[in-house]
XYZ file of C-alpha atoms in Angstrom:
76
model
C 3.843 2.304 -18.477
C 4.257 -0.036 -15.520
C 5.148 1.335 -12.093
C 6.041 -0.631 -8.979
C 5.173 0.458 -5.441
C 5.545 -1.132 -2.039
C 2.236 -2.016 -0.387
C 1.771 -2.492 3.348
C -0.855 -5.130 4.182
C -1.966 -5.151 7.787
C -4.228 -7.862 9.234
C -7.078 -6.395 11.275
C -8.157 -7.793 14.666
C -11.778 -7.964 13.558
C -10.775 -9.803 10.378
C -9.696 -8.787 6.925
C -6.780 -6.648 5.819
C -6.019 -2.967 5.344
C -3.686 -2.107 2.468
C -1.845 1.173 1.961
C 0.814 2.549 -0.347
C 3.285 4.811 1.509
C 4.507 6.465 -1.726
C 0.925 7.420 -2.660
C -0.469 9.414 0.292
C -4.105 8.587 0.950
C -4.093 5.490 -1.266
C -5.714 3.000 1.114
C -8.032 0.047 0.636
C -9.160 -3.081 2.441
C -10.465 -6.564 1.859
C -11.966 -9.473 3.748
C -9.147 -11.730 2.521
C -5.508 -11.219 1.550
C -6.385 -11.757 -2.117
C -9.283 -9.302 -2.005
C -7.138 -6.651 -0.295
C -4.438 -7.040 -2.976
C -7.035 -6.787 -5.768
C -8.632 -3.723 -4.163
C -5.366 -1.859 -3.532
C -4.239 -2.497 -7.104
C -7.475 -0.932 -8.354
C -7.073 1.990 -5.917
C -3.496 2.545 -7.101
C -4.554 2.589 -10.758
C -7.311 5.127 -10.026
C -4.922 7.234 -7.924
C -2.330 7.354 -10.713
C -4.981 8.072 -13.379
C -6.214 10.986 -11.262
C -2.701 12.427 -10.943
C -2.169 12.095 -14.679
C -5.478 13.733 -15.602
C -4.715 16.609 -13.208
C -1.274 17.074 -14.794
C 0.510 16.186 -11.562
C 3.738 14.164 -11.486
C 3.586 10.460 -10.732
C 5.621 9.726 -7.578
C 8.553 7.349 -7.666
C 8.908 4.628 -5.062
C 11.546 5.737 -2.584
C 10.744 3.717 0.538
C 13.079 1.064 1.863
C 11.806 -1.828 3.932
C 14.263 -3.510 6.256
C 14.157 -6.397 8.699
C 16.170 -5.359 11.741
C 16.832 -7.764 14.596
C 16.683 -6.300 18.105
C 16.855 -7.737 21.613
C 13.560 -7.401 23.464
C 12.705 -8.628 26.930
C 9.282 -10.210 27.182
C 7.435 -9.557 30.427
């Protein structure tokens, strides 16, 4: 069964990326490159979901919405 989840990739000041899945609390990974972070979070998600399944817990549905909202901001 395929599931789809939103992943937040955040560039880090010191280099690399942190990846997290808001719908899967605690499912976080990182990578030195964008591609590595995506590969690592996919693996983390699969392990997370396998763990839920083996523990008999329900698999969460994606419920988060991501919006781009334009606001006025003064720059000092």
